[in-house]
PDB file of C-alpha atoms and ligand atoms in Angstrom:
ATOM      1  CA  UNK A   2      -8.236 -29.539 -11.057  1.00  0.00           C
ATOM      2  CA  UNK A   3      -7.453 -26.688 -13.365  1.00  0.00           C
ATOM      3  CA  UNK A   4      -3.912 -25.407 -13.689  1.00  0.00           C
ATOM      4  CA  UNK A   5      -5.009 -21.864 -14.426  1.00  0.00           C
ATOM      5  CA  UNK A   6      -2.691 -19.070 -13.402  1.00  0.00           C
ATOM      6  CA  UNK A   7      -3.388 -17.583  -9.947  1.00  0.00           C
ATOM      7  CA  UNK A   8      -3.255 -13.817  -9.565  1.00  0.00           C
ATOM      8  CA  UNK A   9      -3.285 -11.638  -6.436  1.00  0.00           C
ATOM      9  CA  UNK A  10      -3.550  -7.977  -7.299  1.00  0.00           C
ATOM     10  CA  UNK A  11      -3.340  -4.922  -5.060  1.00  0.00           C
ATOM     11  CA  UNK A  12      -5.435  -1.961  -6.197  1.00  0.00           C
ATOM     12  CA  UNK A  13      -4.226   0.930  -4.079  1.00  0.00           C
ATOM     13  CA  UNK A  14      -6.789   3.317  -5.571  1.00  0.00           C
ATOM     14  CA  UNK A  15      -5.998   6.955  -4.650  1.00  0.00           C
ATOM     15  CA  UNK A  16      -3.707   5.982  -1.785  1.00  0.00           C
ATOM     16  CA  UNK A  17       0.052   6.215  -1.228  1.00  0.00           C
ATOM     17  CA  UNK A  18       2.465   8.975  -2.059  1.00  0.00           C
ATOM     18  CA  UNK A  19       5.908   8.087  -3.422  1.00  0.00           C
ATOM     19  CA  UNK A  20       7.282   8.129   0.136  1.00  0.00           C
ATOM     20  CA  UNK A  21       4.531   5.779   1.319  1.00  0.00           C
ATOM     21  CA  UNK A  22       5.155   3.506  -1.670  1.00  0.00           C
ATOM     22  CA  UNK A  23       8.846   3.330  -0.769  1.00  0.00           C
ATOM     23  CA  UNK A  24       7.964   2.440   2.811  1.00  0.00           C
ATOM     24  CA  UNK A  25       5.607  -0.330   1.589  1.00  0.00           C
ATOM     25  CA  UNK A  26       8.257  -1.937  -0.614  1.00  0.00           C
ATOM     26  CA  UNK A  27      11.033  -1.675   1.957  1.00  0.00           C
ATOM     27  CA  UNK A  28       8.907  -3.921   4.147  1.00  0.00           C
ATOM     28  CA  UNK A  29       7.276  -6.026   1.405  1.00  0.00           C
ATOM     29  CA  UNK A  30      10.402  -7.250  -0.384  1.00  0.00           C
ATOM     30  CA  UNK A  31      11.868  -8.614   2.832  1.00  0.00           C
ATOM     31  CA  UNK A  32       9.031 -11.055   3.525  1.00  0.00           C
ATOM     32  CA  UNK A  33      10.071 -14.625   2.857  1.00  0.00           C
ATOM     33  CA  UNK A  34       8.165 -16.054  -0.106  1.00  0.00           C
ATOM     34  CA  UNK A  35       7.260 -12.719  -1.644  1.00  0.00           C
ATOM     35  CA  UNK A  36       7.162 -12.689  -5.411  1.00  0.00           C
ATOM     36  CA  UNK A  37       6.734 -16.396  -5.289  1.00  0.00           C
ATOM     37  CA  UNK A  38       5.969 -16.505  -8.982  1.00  0.00           C
ATOM     38  CA  UNK A  39       2.214 -16.701  -8.440  1.00  0.00           C
ATOM     39  CA  UNK A  40       1.142 -13.568 -10.242  1.00  0.00           C
ATOM     40  CA  UNK A  41       1.522 -10.846  -7.622  1.00  0.00           C
ATOM     41  CA  UNK A  42       0.532  -7.523  -9.178  1.00  0.00           C
ATOM     42  CA  UNK A  43       0.503  -4.026  -7.664  1.00  0.00           C
ATOM     43  CA  UNK A  44      -1.588  -1.179  -9.075  1.00  0.00           C
ATOM     44  CA  UNK A  45      -0.264   2.037  -7.485  1.00  0.00           C
ATOM     45  CA  UNK A  46      -1.422   5.540  -8.473  1.00  0.00           C
ATOM     46  CA  UNK A  47       0.246   6.886 -11.663  1.00  0.00           C
ATOM     47  CA  UNK A  48       2.552   9.110  -9.624  1.00  0.00           C
ATOM     48  CA  UNK A  49       4.117   6.125  -7.838  1.00  0.00           C
ATOM     49  CA  UNK A  50       4.664   3.898 -10.899  1.00  0.00           C
ATOM     50  CA  UNK A  51       8.240   5.042 -11.475  1.00  0.00           C
ATOM     51  CA  UNK A  52       9.060   4.394  -7.819  1.00  0.00           C
ATOM     52  CA  UNK A  53       7.520   0.910  -8.020  1.00  0.00           C
ATOM     53  CA  UNK A  54       9.621   0.140 -11.085  1.00  0.00           C
ATOM     54  CA  UNK A  55      12.738   1.011  -9.122  1.00  0.00           C
ATOM     55  CA  UNK A  56      11.725  -0.774  -5.933  1.00  0.00           C
ATOM     56  CA  UNK A  57       9.943  -3.889  -7.158  1.00  0.00           C
ATOM     57  CA  UNK A  58      12.684  -4.903  -9.572  1.00  0.00           C
ATOM     58  CA  UNK A  59      14.334  -6.988  -6.875  1.00  0.00           C
ATOM     59  CA  UNK A  60      11.391  -9.407  -6.587  1.00  0.00           C
ATOM     60  CA  UNK A  61       9.423 -11.173  -9.331  1.00  0.00           C
ATOM     61  CA  UNK A  62       6.216  -9.180  -9.088  1.00  0.00           C
ATOM     62  CA  UNK A  63       4.432  -7.148 -11.753  1.00  0.00           C
ATOM     63  CA  UNK A  64       2.822  -3.735 -11.684  1.00  0.00           C
ATOM     64  CA  UNK A  65       0.300  -1.813 -13.664  1.00  0.00           C
ATOM     65  CA  UNK A  66      -1.815   1.328 -13.844  1.00  0.00           C
ATOM     66  CA  UNK A  67      -5.329   1.755 -12.489  1.00  0.00           C
ATOM     67  CA  UNK A  68      -6.543   3.367 -15.711  1.00  0.00           C
ATOM     68  CA  UNK A  69      -5.306   4.849 -18.986  1.00  0.00           C
ATOM     69  CA  UNK A  70      -6.607   6.631 -22.046  1.00  0.00           C
ATOM     70  CA  UNK A  71      -7.033   4.778 -25.328  1.00  0.00           C
ATOM     71  CA  UNK A  72      -4.952   7.092 -27.552  1.00  0.00           C
ATOM     72  CA  UNK A  73      -1.149   6.980 -27.954  1.00  0.00           C
ATOM     73  CA  UNK A  74      -0.689  10.770 -27.593  1.00  0.00           C
ATOM     74  CA  UNK A  75      -2.433  14.035 -28.392  1.00  0.00           C
ATOM     75  CA  UNK A  76      -4.427  16.940 -27.006  1.00  0.00           C
ATOM     76  CA  UNK A  77      -6.036  15.068 -24.092  1.00  0.00           C
ATOM     77  CA  UNK A  78      -5.182  17.176 -21.070  1.00  0.00           C
ATOM     78  CA  UNK A  79      -4.852  15.170 -17.908  1.00  0.00           C
ATOM     79  CA  UNK A  80      -4.804  11.754 -19.558  1.00  0.00           C
ATOM     80  CA  UNK A  81      -2.096   9.060 -19.562  1.00  0.00           C
ATOM     81  CA  UNK A  82      -1.352   6.936 -22.636  1.00  0.00           C
ATOM     82  CA  UNK A  83      -0.417   3.260 -22.993  1.00  0.00           C
ATOM     83  CA  UNK A  84       2.998   4.308 -24.333  1.00  0.00           C
ATOM     84  CA  UNK A  85       3.696   6.158 -21.089  1.00  0.00           C
ATOM     85  CA  UNK A  86       2.741   3.070 -19.114  1.00  0.00           C
ATOM     86  CA  UNK A  87       4.941   0.817 -21.240  1.00  0.00           C
ATOM     87  CA  UNK A  88       7.889   3.088 -20.557  1.00  0.00           C
ATOM     88  CA  UNK A  89       7.325   2.591 -16.823  1.00  0.00           C
ATOM     89  CA  UNK A  90       7.363  -1.177 -17.176  1.00  0.00           C
ATOM     90  CA  UNK A  91       3.630  -1.714 -16.669  1.00  0.00           C
ATOM     91  CA  UNK A  92       2.688  -5.282 -17.545  1.00  0.00           C
ATOM     92  CA  UNK A  93      -0.981  -4.728 -16.613  1.00  0.00           C
ATOM     93  CA  UNK A  94      -3.666  -2.078 -16.729  1.00  0.00           C
ATOM     94  CA  UNK A  95      -6.933  -2.098 -14.793  1.00  0.00           C
ATOM     95  CA  UNK A  96      -9.822  -1.234 -17.084  1.00  0.00           C
ATOM     96  CA  UNK A  97     -13.392  -0.372 -16.165  1.00  0.00           C
ATOM     97  CA  UNK A  98     -13.059  -0.492 -12.389  1.00  0.00           C
ATOM     98  CA  UNK A  99     -16.486   0.271 -10.929  1.00  0.00           C
ATOM     99  CA  UNK A 100     -15.158   3.530  -9.481  1.00  0.00           C
ATOM    100  CA  UNK A 101     -14.204   4.586 -13.033  1.00  0.00           C
ATOM    101  CA  UNK A 102     -17.609   3.530 -14.307  1.00  0.00           C
ATOM    102  CA  UNK A 103     -19.700   4.967 -11.455  1.00  0.00           C
ATOM    103  CA  UNK A 104     -17.804   8.071 -10.325  1.00  0.00           C
ATOM    104  CA  UNK A 105     -16.258   9.086 -13.664  1.00  0.00           C
ATOM    105  CA  UNK A 106     -19.098   7.813 -15.858  1.00  0.00           C
ATOM    106  CA  UNK A 107     -16.890   5.595 -18.006  1.00  0.00           C
ATOM    107  CA  UNK A 108     -19.002   3.763 -20.590  1.00  0.00           C
ATOM    108  CA  UNK A 109     -18.832   0.248 -22.020  1.00  0.00           C
ATOM    109  CA  UNK A 110     -17.594   1.777 -25.304  1.00  0.00           C
ATOM    110  CA  UNK A 111     -14.720   3.545 -23.554  1.00  0.00           C
ATOM    111  CA  UNK A 112     -13.852   0.336 -21.736  1.00  0.00           C
ATOM    112  CA  UNK A 113     -13.660  -1.511 -25.066  1.00  0.00           C
ATOM    113  CA  UNK A 114     -11.451   1.190 -26.636  1.00  0.00           C
ATOM    114  CA  UNK A 115      -9.084   0.915 -23.688  1.00  0.00           C
ATOM    115  CA  UNK A 116      -8.994  -2.892 -23.955  1.00  0.00           C
ATOM    116  CA  UNK A 117      -8.026  -2.589 -27.626  1.00  0.00           C
ATOM    117  CA  UNK A 118      -5.382   0.038 -26.872  1.00  0.00           C
ATOM    118  CA  UNK A 119      -3.881  -2.141 -24.151  1.00  0.00           C
ATOM    119  CA  UNK A 120      -3.611  -5.083 -26.562  1.00  0.00           C
ATOM    120  CA  UNK A 121      -2.064  -2.856 -29.221  1.00  0.00           C
ATOM    121  CA  UNK A 122       0.769  -2.116 -26.795  1.00  0.00           C
ATOM    122  CA  UNK A 123       0.979  -5.593 -25.273  1.00  0.00           C
ATOM    123  CA  UNK A 124      -0.201  -4.444 -21.855  1.00  0.00           C
ATOM    124  CA  UNK A 125      -2.377  -7.083 -20.197  1.00  0.00           C
ATOM    125  CA  UNK A 126      -5.864  -5.727 -19.486  1.00  0.00           C
ATOM    126  CA  UNK A 127      -7.591  -6.653 -16.230  1.00  0.00           C
ATOM    127  CA  UNK A 128     -11.230  -5.796 -16.868  1.00  0.00           C
ATOM    128  CA  UNK A 129     -13.545  -5.240 -13.905  1.00  0.00           C
ATOM    129  CA  UNK A 130     -17.248  -6.037 -13.953  1.00  0.00           C
ATOM    130  CA  UNK A 131     -19.927  -6.108 -11.271  1.00  0.00           C
ATOM    131  CA  UNK A 132     -23.399  -5.075 -10.216  1.00  0.00           C
ATOM    132  CA  UNK A 133     -24.810  -2.541  -7.752  1.00  0.00           C
ATOM    133  CA  UNK A 134     -26.861  -3.611  -4.738  1.00  0.00           C
ATOM    134  CA  UNK A 135     -29.985  -2.330  -6.459  1.00  0.00           C
ATOM    135  CA  UNK A 136     -29.239  -4.438  -9.530  1.00  0.00           C
ATOM    136  CA  UNK A 137     -28.640  -7.510  -7.387  1.00  0.00           C
ATOM    137  CA  UNK A 138     -31.837  -7.003  -5.396  1.00  0.00           C
ATOM    138  CA  UNK A 139     -33.738  -6.492  -8.632  1.00  0.00           C
ATOM    139  CA  UNK A 140     -32.445  -9.768 -10.094  1.00  0.00           C
ATOM    140  CA  UNK A 141     -30.412  -7.961 -12.757  1.00  0.00           C
ATOM    141  CA  UNK A 142     -26.885  -8.850 -11.604  1.00  0.00           C
ATOM    142  CA  UNK A 143     -26.302 -11.574 -14.197  1.00  0.00           C
ATOM    143  CA  UNK A 144     -27.603  -9.484 -17.097  1.00  0.00           C
ATOM    144  CA  UNK A 145     -25.383  -6.586 -16.137  1.00  0.00           C
ATOM    145  CA  UNK A 146     -22.224  -8.680 -15.834  1.00  0.00           C
ATOM    146  CA  UNK A 147     -22.871 -10.578 -19.074  1.00  0.00           C
ATOM    147  CA  UNK A 148     -23.437  -7.261 -20.850  1.00  0.00           C
ATOM    148  CA  UNK A 149     -20.236  -5.748 -19.441  1.00  0.00           C
ATOM    149  CA  UNK A 150     -18.158  -8.757 -20.488  1.00  0.00           C
ATOM    150  CA  UNK A 151     -19.611  -8.808 -24.017  1.00  0.00           C
ATOM    151  CA  UNK A 152     -19.313  -5.056 -24.489  1.00  0.00           C
ATOM    152  CA  UNK A 153     -15.658  -5.011 -23.427  1.00  0.00           C
ATOM    153  CA  UNK A 154     -14.772  -7.639 -26.017  1.00  0.00           C
ATOM    154  CA  UNK A 155     -16.580  -6.629 -29.204  1.00  0.00           C
ATOM    155  CA  UNK A 156     -14.075  -6.936 -32.039  1.00  0.00           C
ATOM    156  CA  UNK A 157     -11.330  -8.367 -29.806  1.00  0.00           C
ATOM    157  CA  UNK A 158      -9.857 -11.537 -31.369  1.00  0.00           C
ATOM    158  CA  UNK A 159      -9.537 -14.789 -29.408  1.00  0.00           C
ATOM    159  CA  UNK A 160      -5.734 -14.729 -29.271  1.00  0.00           C
ATOM    160  CA  UNK A 161      -5.893 -11.364 -27.484  1.00  0.00           C
ATOM    161  CA  UNK A 162      -8.727 -12.372 -25.174  1.00  0.00           C
ATOM    162  CA  UNK A 163      -6.679 -15.368 -24.073  1.00  0.00           C
ATOM    163  CA  UNK A 164      -4.153 -12.931 -22.532  1.00  0.00           C
ATOM    164  CA  UNK A 165      -6.742 -11.054 -20.475  1.00  0.00           C
ATOM    165  CA  UNK A 166      -7.815 -11.187 -16.861  1.00  0.00           C
ATOM    166  CA  UNK A 167     -11.325 -10.479 -15.539  1.00  0.00           C
ATOM    167  CA  UNK A 168     -12.256  -9.380 -12.045  1.00  0.00           C
ATOM    168  CA  UNK A 169     -15.782  -9.759 -10.731  1.00  0.00           C
ATOM    169  CA  UNK A 170     -16.260  -7.026  -8.145  1.00  0.00           C
ATOM    170  CA  UNK A 171     -19.812  -6.523  -6.870  1.00  0.00           C
ATOM    171  CA  UNK A 172     -20.069  -2.816  -6.107  1.00  0.00           C
ATOM    172  CA  UNK A 173     -21.903  -3.416  -2.830  1.00  0.00           C
ATOM    173  CA  UNK A 174     -18.938  -5.453  -1.548  1.00  0.00           C
ATOM    174  CA  UNK A 175     -16.234  -2.889  -2.347  1.00  0.00           C
ATOM    175  CA  UNK A 176     -14.851  -1.170   0.720  1.00  0.00           C
ATOM    176  CA  UNK A 177     -17.911  -2.101   2.773  1.00  0.00           C
ATOM    177  CA  UNK A 178     -16.614  -5.099   4.718  1.00  0.00           C
ATOM    178  CA  UNK A 179     -19.587  -7.010   3.259  1.00  0.00           C
ATOM    179  CA  UNK A 180     -17.817  -9.555   1.071  1.00  0.00           C
ATOM    180  CA  UNK A 181     -19.873 -11.731  -1.276  1.00  0.00           C
ATOM    181  CA  UNK A 182     -20.414 -15.292  -0.094  1.00  0.00           C
ATOM    182  CA  UNK A 183     -18.060 -17.736  -1.761  1.00  0.00           C
ATOM    183  CA  UNK A 184     -21.002 -19.416  -3.512  1.00  0.00           C
ATOM    184  CA  UNK A 185     -22.335 -16.112  -4.905  1.00  0.00           C
ATOM    185  CA  UNK A 186     -18.830 -15.142  -6.023  1.00  0.00           C
ATOM    186  CA  UNK A 187     -18.378 -18.567  -7.647  1.00  0.00           C
ATOM    187  CA  UNK A 188     -21.710 -18.250  -9.433  1.00  0.00           C
ATOM    188  CA  UNK A 189     -20.793 -14.856 -10.904  1.00  0.00           C
ATOM    189  CA  UNK A 190     -17.194 -15.752 -11.781  1.00  0.00           C
ATOM    190  CA  UNK A 191     -18.578 -18.910 -13.408  1.00  0.00           C
ATOM    191  CA  UNK A 192     -20.994 -16.736 -15.351  1.00  0.00           C
ATOM    192  CA  UNK A 193     -18.106 -14.595 -16.624  1.00  0.00           C
ATOM    193  CA  UNK A 194     -16.356 -17.745 -17.806  1.00  0.00           C
ATOM    194  CA  UNK A 195     -19.537 -19.104 -19.412  1.00  0.00           C
ATOM    195  CA  UNK A 196     -19.935 -15.884 -21.331  1.00  0.00           C
ATOM    196  CA  UNK A 197     -16.306 -16.054 -22.489  1.00  0.00           C
ATOM    197  CA  UNK A 198     -16.968 -19.615 -23.698  1.00  0.00           C
ATOM    198  CA  UNK A 199     -20.090 -18.456 -25.485  1.00  0.00           C
ATOM    199  CA  UNK A 200     -18.264 -15.587 -27.207  1.00  0.00           C
ATOM    200  CA  UNK A 201     -15.079 -17.555 -28.009  1.00  0.00           C
ATOM    201  CA  UNK A 202     -14.620 -21.174 -26.975  1.00  0.00           C
ATOM    202  CA  UNK A 203     -14.445 -23.328 -23.879  1.00  0.00           C
ATOM    203  CA  UNK A 204     -10.704 -23.594 -24.455  1.00  0.00           C
ATOM    204  CA  UNK A 205     -10.170 -19.811 -24.436  1.00  0.00           C
ATOM    205  CA  UNK A 206     -12.523 -19.361 -21.461  1.00  0.00           C
ATOM    206  CA  UNK A 207     -10.710 -22.108 -19.599  1.00  0.00           C
ATOM    207  CA  UNK A 208      -7.367 -20.337 -19.627  1.00  0.00           C
ATOM    208  CA  UNK A 209      -8.478 -16.836 -18.547  1.00  0.00           C
ATOM    209  CA  UNK A 210      -7.996 -15.998 -14.857  1.00  0.00           C
ATOM    210  CA  UNK A 211     -11.175 -14.671 -13.230  1.00  0.00           C
ATOM    211  CA  UNK A 212     -10.618 -12.932  -9.898  1.00  0.00           C
ATOM    212  CA  UNK A 213     -12.996 -11.969  -7.103  1.00  0.00           C
ATOM    213  CA  UNK A 214     -12.782  -8.504  -5.531  1.00  0.00           C
ATOM    214  CA  UNK A 215     -14.744  -6.838  -2.731  1.00  0.00           C
ATOM    215  CA  UNK A 216     -13.682  -6.798   0.927  1.00  0.00           C
ATOM    216  CA  UNK A 217     -11.169  -9.615   0.495  1.00  0.00           C
ATOM    217  CA  UNK A 218      -9.182 -10.129   3.720  1.00  0.00           C
ATOM    218  CA  UNK A 219      -6.686 -12.661   5.069  1.00  0.00           C
ATOM    219  CA  UNK A 220      -9.608 -14.328   6.905  1.00  0.00           C
ATOM    220  CA  UNK A 221     -11.863 -14.894   3.899  1.00  0.00           C
ATOM    221  CA  UNK A 222      -9.527 -15.571   0.927  1.00  0.00           C
ATOM    222  CA  UNK A 223      -9.218 -19.331   1.480  1.00  0.00           C
ATOM    223  CA  UNK A 224     -12.927 -20.006   0.905  1.00  0.00           C
ATOM    224  CA  UNK A 225     -12.833 -18.176  -2.436  1.00  0.00           C
ATOM    225  CA  UNK A 226      -9.813 -20.148  -3.576  1.00  0.00           C
ATOM    226  CA  UNK A 227     -11.763 -23.392  -3.099  1.00  0.00           C
ATOM    227  CA  UNK A 228     -14.190 -22.336  -5.832  1.00  0.00           C
ATOM    228  CA  UNK A 229     -13.587 -23.773  -9.283  1.00  0.00           C
ATOM    229  CA  UNK A 230     -13.943 -20.523 -11.218  1.00  0.00           C
ATOM    230  CA  UNK A 231     -12.094 -18.144  -8.858  1.00  0.00           C
ATOM    231  CA  UNK A 232      -8.400 -17.804  -9.676  1.00  0.00           C
ATOM    232  CA  UNK A 233      -7.325 -15.142  -7.211  1.00  0.00           C
ATOM    233  CA  UNK A 234      -8.325 -11.745  -5.923  1.00  0.00           C
ATOM    234  CA  UNK A 235      -8.261  -8.027  -6.612  1.00  0.00           C
ATOM    235  CA  UNK A 236      -7.735  -6.410  -3.246  1.00  0.00           C
ATOM    236  CA  UNK A 237      -8.255  -2.810  -2.175  1.00  0.00           C
ATOM    237  CA  UNK A 238      -8.099  -1.858   1.516  1.00  0.00           C
ATOM    238  CA  UNK A 239      -6.371  -5.028   2.717  1.00  0.00           C
ATOM    239  CA  UNK A 240      -3.540  -4.567   0.191  1.00  0.00           C
ATOM    240  CA  UNK A 241      -2.341  -1.270   1.631  1.00  0.00           C
ATOM    241  CA  UNK A 242      -0.303  -2.893   4.390  1.00  0.00           C
ATOM    242  CA  UNK A 243       2.426  -5.341   3.305  1.00  0.00           C
ATOM    243  CA  UNK A 244       1.582  -7.767   6.136  1.00  0.00           C
ATOM    244  CA  UNK A 245      -2.097  -8.132   5.263  1.00  0.00           C
ATOM    245  CA  UNK A 246      -1.477  -8.328   1.486  1.00  0.00           C
ATOM    246  CA  UNK A 247       1.097 -11.054   2.107  1.00  0.00           C
ATOM    247  CA  UNK A 248      -1.238 -12.891   4.494  1.00  0.00           C
ATOM    248  CA  UNK A 249      -3.896 -12.974   1.795  1.00  0.00           C
ATOM    249  CA  UNK A 250      -1.464 -14.509  -0.700  1.00  0.00           C
ATOM    250  CA  UNK A 251      -0.174 -16.940   1.904  1.00  0.00           C
ATOM    251  CA  UNK A 252      -3.641 -18.020   3.055  1.00  0.00           C
ATOM    252  CA  UNK A 253      -4.712 -18.423  -0.573  1.00  0.00           C
ATOM    253  CA  UNK A 254      -1.833 -20.620  -1.575  1.00  0.00           C
ATOM    254  CA  UNK A 255      -1.338 -22.596   1.638  1.00  0.00           C
ATOM    255  CA  UNK A 256       1.602 -24.955   1.396  1.00  0.00           C
ATOM    256  CA  UNK A 257       2.361 -23.832  -2.168  1.00  0.00           C
ATOM    257  CA  UNK A 258       3.383 -20.436  -0.749  1.00  0.00           C
ATOM    258  CA  UNK A 259       6.067 -21.704   1.588  1.00  0.00           C
ATOM    259  CA  UNK A 260       7.276 -24.207  -1.004  1.00  0.00           C
ATOM    260  CA  UNK A 261       7.998 -21.492  -3.538  1.00  0.00           C
TER     261      UNK A 261
HETATM  262  P1  LIG B 314     -11.784  -3.503  -1.164  1.00  0.00           P
HETATM  263  O1  LIG B 314     -10.894  -4.714  -1.095  1.00  0.00           O
HETATM  264  O2  LIG B 314     -11.294  -2.356  -0.350  1.00  0.00           O
HETATM  265  O3  LIG B 314     -13.228  -3.853  -0.916  1.00  0.00           O
HETATM  266  O4  LIG B 314     -11.713  -2.977  -2.706  1.00  0.00           O
HETATM  267  C1  LIG B 314     -11.944  -3.852  -3.725  1.00  0.00           C
HETATM  268  C2  LIG B 314     -11.600  -3.195  -4.998  1.00  0.00           C
HETATM  269  O5  LIG B 314     -12.304  -2.318  -5.475  1.00  0.00           O
HETATM  270  C3  LIG B 314     -10.362  -3.620  -5.680  1.00  0.00           C
HETATM  271  O6  LIG B 314     -10.320  -3.142  -6.984  1.00  0.00           O
END
């Protein structure tokens, strides 16, 4: 069995004001076993990052931003730089979430620039990849995901790639309640890892956490965790309530959760 790091990440998307973030953490930090050292990460909106830094300090969890721009500073109205995220204690940044790619038309080139910028500032990039329903039905899911992985990494050296995290999130499973079957998710997460091995080495590919995302709930996490290439989850809707986010982590880790 692999000893790869397990990660459970909450992507709050455009949810939670500062007051709502405070309410979440007041409840969250009091759960026994929270911050059990198993890579719990919260991605709040930019406006709540400072509050998370103040509130999450008491437990060993990490936080990050849902997006950023690739430049350090400059005339880029409305954008947020990696330096600003560093100042707020962000250990992670989500890059290329499908909502960024689909709604805001973010390209593979922009994703790659952001990956490089994150590495420059020692922020750990969590890169999201995944196909639409149309692409899956048309038999193009694998091609799309392989292309997204390769495009995000052009010119990125192996020692930086080894610090990254990937999340396979099929677009048709996000927020729909229609989660991918564990075998489909395994196949695609395995494909991500195969591509990493192809581009770098089996050794590098073997140490990179690959997460599944898309309608993950306390009831379905355990089956994903049984798959050899799935190292955790990126969770949207079910991460908004402390109890359900914690149940996902608990059901994923089983006895290792209570032992920690
Ligand atoms: P849901 O868990 O709400 O399907 O969202 C998944 C997601 O997009 C996480 O980044």
